[in-house]
Short mmCIF file of C-alpha atoms in Angstrom, two decimals:
data_model
loop_
_atom_site.label_atom_id
_atom_site.label_comp_id
_atom_site.label_asym_id
_atom_site.label_seq_id
_atom_site.Cartn_x
_atom_site.Cartn_y
_atom_site.Cartn_z
CA MET A 1 77.00 119.02 85.28
CA ASP A 2 76.81 115.60 84.35
CA THR A 3 74.65 113.09 86.18
CA GLU A 4 77.24 110.52 85.48
CA GLU A 5 79.78 112.22 87.68
CA LEU A 6 78.72 109.31 90.57
CA THR A 7 81.38 107.99 92.64
CA LEU A 8 80.60 104.97 94.85
CA CYS A 9 81.80 105.48 98.56
CA SER A 10 84.20 103.46 100.70
CA GLN A 11 83.97 103.19 104.34
CA THR A 12 86.06 105.88 104.13
CA SER A 13 84.46 109.30 105.99
CA PHE A 14 84.66 112.81 104.22
CA SER A 15 84.91 115.79 106.13
CA ALA A 16 82.32 118.46 105.11
CA LEU A 17 84.33 120.39 101.98
CA ASN A 18 84.25 124.24 101.55
CA VAL A 19 83.20 125.58 98.24
CA ASN A 20 86.61 125.06 96.85
CA GLU A 21 87.02 121.81 97.23
CA LEU A 22 83.21 120.98 96.51
CA ALA A 23 84.18 122.27 92.94
CA THR A 24 86.24 119.67 92.33
CA THR A 25 84.92 116.80 94.58
CA PRO A 26 82.40 114.30 93.27
CA LEU A 27 78.62 113.89 95.41
CA ARG A 28 79.20 110.85 97.08
CA LEU A 29 76.02 108.67 97.66
CA CYS A 30 76.49 105.23 100.18
CA PRO A 31 74.91 102.56 99.70
CA ASN A 32 73.93 103.36 95.77
CA PRO A 33 71.93 101.41 95.08
CA ALA A 34 69.97 101.85 98.27
CA ARG A 35 67.13 99.94 99.90
CA SER A 36 65.12 100.59 102.89
CA GLU A 37 68.36 102.04 104.91
CA THR A 38 69.26 105.42 105.16
CA ILE A 39 71.56 106.89 102.73
CA ARG A 40 74.35 109.06 103.60
CA MET A 41 75.02 111.97 101.04
CA GLN A 42 79.15 112.94 101.59
CA GLY A 43 81.03 115.72 99.81
CA LEU A 44 78.65 118.15 100.81
CA PRO A 45 79.63 122.19 101.86
CA ARG A 46 79.00 122.82 105.38
CA ASN A 47 77.40 125.80 106.41
CA ARG A 48 76.33 126.46 102.69
CA PRO A 49 72.28 127.62 102.36
CA GLY A 50 71.02 125.33 99.69
CA THR A 51 68.65 123.01 98.46
CA LEU A 52 68.64 119.19 98.05
CA THR A 53 65.93 117.79 95.44
CA LEU A 54 65.72 114.10 94.24
CA THR A 55 63.92 114.12 90.90
CA GLY A 56 62.76 110.96 89.30
CA THR A 57 62.90 109.85 85.68
CA ASP A 58 59.26 111.13 85.30
CA GLY A 59 60.25 114.58 85.85
CA ARG A 60 58.35 114.67 89.46
CA ILE A 61 60.05 115.98 92.36
CA ALA A 62 60.33 113.25 95.07
CA LEU A 63 62.00 114.77 98.00
CA GLN A 64 63.29 118.37 98.57
CA ARG A 65 64.65 120.01 101.40
CA ALA A 66 66.91 122.49 102.64
CA LEU A 67 70.54 121.60 102.95
CA THR A 68 71.45 120.62 106.47
CA THR A 69 74.42 118.32 107.12
CA ASN A 70 75.47 116.42 110.51
CA ALA A 71 78.63 117.00 112.49
CA ALA A 72 80.54 114.30 109.88
CA GLY A 73 79.57 117.01 107.08
CA GLU A 74 77.05 114.40 105.77
CA LEU A 75 73.60 114.63 104.72
CA LEU A 76 71.23 111.47 105.66
CA ILE A 77 68.12 110.33 103.55
CA GLU A 78 65.70 107.61 104.79
CA GLY A 79 65.62 105.21 101.41
CA SER A 80 61.79 103.85 102.85
CA GLU A 81 60.94 107.34 102.11
CA LEU A 82 61.62 106.75 98.64
CA ALA A 83 59.90 104.51 95.73
CA ALA A 84 61.93 102.18 93.74
CA GLY A 85 63.55 103.62 91.00
CA THR A 86 66.11 106.29 89.11
CA TYR A 87 66.51 109.61 90.56
CA VAL A 88 68.73 112.98 89.78
CA VAL A 89 70.16 114.24 92.83
CA GLU A 90 70.95 117.70 92.77
CA LEU A 91 72.26 120.02 95.30
CA ALA A 92 71.72 123.78 94.58
CA CYS A 93 73.59 125.92 97.10
CA THR A 94 72.78 129.46 96.94
CA ASP A 95 76.23 130.55 96.35
CA GLY A 96 75.86 129.15 92.87
CA VAL A 97 77.63 125.53 93.76
CA ASP A 98 75.46 122.93 91.98
CA ARG A 99 76.27 119.29 92.24
CA ARG A 100 74.77 116.27 90.55
CA ALA A 101 74.31 112.58 90.92
CA ARG A 102 72.20 109.41 90.00
CA LEU A 103 70.62 107.50 92.61
CA MET A 104 69.21 103.77 92.58
CA VAL A 105 66.45 102.95 94.66
CA VAL A 106 65.93 99.05 94.36
CA ARG A 107 63.40 97.04 96.70
#
């Protein structure tokens, strides 16, 4: 999956997706670039076990957690948890569905 497949989201809300929809829907990160606010990740599968990993350009893992979505099918990350920089956001589900996007954090 190409890390350039990033779609900036609008004010539109997206439901959690099933695995077939996930295969054709890009991972959405709002806002991007982010500052210290909450970052919303949309286009996530609902009830799919997996891992979310943010890796910095230096190759170090900045954040890793189990995939859990809220009622709107979004995963929330506090931008204040991340240092300024560029990250590859990788969603790896145990059923083999993987998604990647790029996130920029600025101060």
